[in-house]
PDB file of C-alpha atoms in Angstrom:
ATOM      1  CA  UNK T   1      27.728  19.182  -5.656  1.00 71.00           C
ATOM      2  CA  UNK T   2      27.864  15.938  -4.464  1.00 89.00           C
ATOM      3  CA  UNK T   3      25.209  16.442  -1.676  1.00 90.00           C
ATOM      4  CA  UNK T   4      22.865  17.380  -4.598  1.00 89.00           C
ATOM      5  CA  UNK T   5      23.827  14.430  -6.530  1.00 89.00           C
ATOM      6  CA  UNK T   6      23.118  12.108  -3.682  1.00 90.00           C
ATOM      7  CA  UNK T   7      19.604  13.766  -3.114  1.00 89.00           C
ATOM      8  CA  UNK T   8      18.729  13.651  -6.670  1.00 90.00           C
ATOM      9  CA  UNK T   9      19.593  10.035  -6.812  1.00 90.00           C
ATOM     10  CA  UNK T  10      17.625   9.226  -3.656  1.00 89.00           C
ATOM     11  CA  UNK T  11      14.417  11.054  -5.221  1.00 88.00           C
ATOM     12  CA  UNK T  12      14.730   9.341  -8.512  1.00 86.00           C
ATOM     13  CA  UNK T  13      14.930   6.086  -6.880  1.00 85.00           C
ATOM     14  CA  UNK T  14      11.917   6.505  -4.613  1.00 85.00           C
ATOM     15  CA  UNK T  15      10.173   8.095  -7.919  1.00 83.00           C
ATOM     16  CA  UNK T  16      10.930   5.088  -9.856  1.00 86.00           C
ATOM     17  CA  UNK T  17      10.383   2.607  -6.937  1.00 85.00           C
ATOM     18  CA  UNK T  18       6.922   4.264  -6.473  1.00 85.00           C
ATOM     19  CA  UNK T  19       5.950   3.978 -10.016  1.00 86.00           C
ATOM     20  CA  UNK T  20       6.723   0.512 -10.242  1.00 80.00           C
ATOM     21  CA  UNK T  21       4.549  -0.347  -7.006  1.00 83.00           C
ATOM     22  CA  UNK T  22       1.987   1.803  -8.296  1.00 80.00           C
ATOM     23  CA  UNK T  23       2.019   0.057 -11.670  1.00 87.00           C
ATOM     24  CA  UNK T  24       2.024  -3.270  -9.932  1.00 85.00           C
ATOM     25  CA  UNK T  25      -0.722  -2.015  -7.477  1.00 85.00           C
ATOM     26  CA  UNK T  26      -2.879  -0.856 -10.439  1.00 86.00           C
ATOM     27  CA  UNK T  27      -2.589  -4.102 -12.438  1.00 84.00           C
ATOM     28  CA  UNK T  28      -3.518  -6.108  -9.369  1.00 86.00           C
ATOM     29  CA  UNK T  29      -6.604  -4.151  -9.003  1.00 84.00           C
ATOM     30  CA  UNK T  30      -7.320  -4.325 -12.788  1.00 83.00           C
ATOM     31  CA  UNK T  31      -6.956  -8.147 -12.266  1.00 80.00           C
ATOM     32  CA  UNK T  32      -9.133  -8.466  -9.369  1.00 84.00           C
ATOM     33  CA  UNK T  33     -11.724  -6.237 -10.699  1.00 79.00           C
ATOM     34  CA  UNK T  34     -11.632  -8.522 -13.978  1.00 75.00           C
ATOM     35  CA  UNK T  35     -11.856 -11.355 -11.852  1.00 75.00           C
ATOM     36  CA  UNK T  36     -14.966 -10.232  -9.611  1.00 78.00           C
ATOM     37  CA  UNK T  37     -17.119  -8.743 -12.761  1.00 74.00           C
ATOM     38  CA  UNK T  38     -16.163 -10.950 -15.585  1.00 69.00           C
ATOM     39  CA  UNK T  39     -15.044 -14.534 -14.383  1.00 60.00           C
ATOM     40  CA  UNK T  40     -17.684 -14.808 -11.403  1.00 62.00           C
ATOM     41  CA  UNK T  41     -20.725 -13.653 -13.422  1.00 63.00           C
ATOM     42  CA  UNK T  42     -19.637 -15.976 -16.488  1.00 62.00           C
ATOM     43  CA  UNK T  43     -19.056 -18.965 -13.977  1.00 65.00           C
ATOM     44  CA  UNK T  44     -22.225 -18.460 -12.507  1.00 67.00           C
ATOM     45  CA  UNK T  45     -24.208 -18.455 -15.752  1.00 68.00           C
ATOM     46  CA  UNK T  46     -22.501 -21.235 -17.032  1.00 66.00           C
ATOM     47  CA  UNK T  47     -23.437 -23.465 -13.668  1.00 68.00           C
ATOM     48  CA  UNK T  48     -27.167 -22.059 -13.930  1.00 71.00           C
ATOM     49  CA  UNK T  49     -27.257 -22.773 -17.768  1.00 73.00           C
ATOM     50  CA  UNK T  50     -26.048 -26.274 -16.830  1.00 70.00           C
ATOM     51  CA  UNK T  51     -28.545 -26.868 -14.149  1.00 58.00           C
TER      52      UNK T  51
END
């Protein structure tokens, strides 16, 4: 019983850590995607319209 509980806790910890890392990674990915595709074109448009 104790061995099963230790295994269960380890697996649960691993799953929660993995979810946390995946969420952070997805967030970072979305962030960089937004930066590249939204901020940079807007900045280049502003600078080109300013001359």
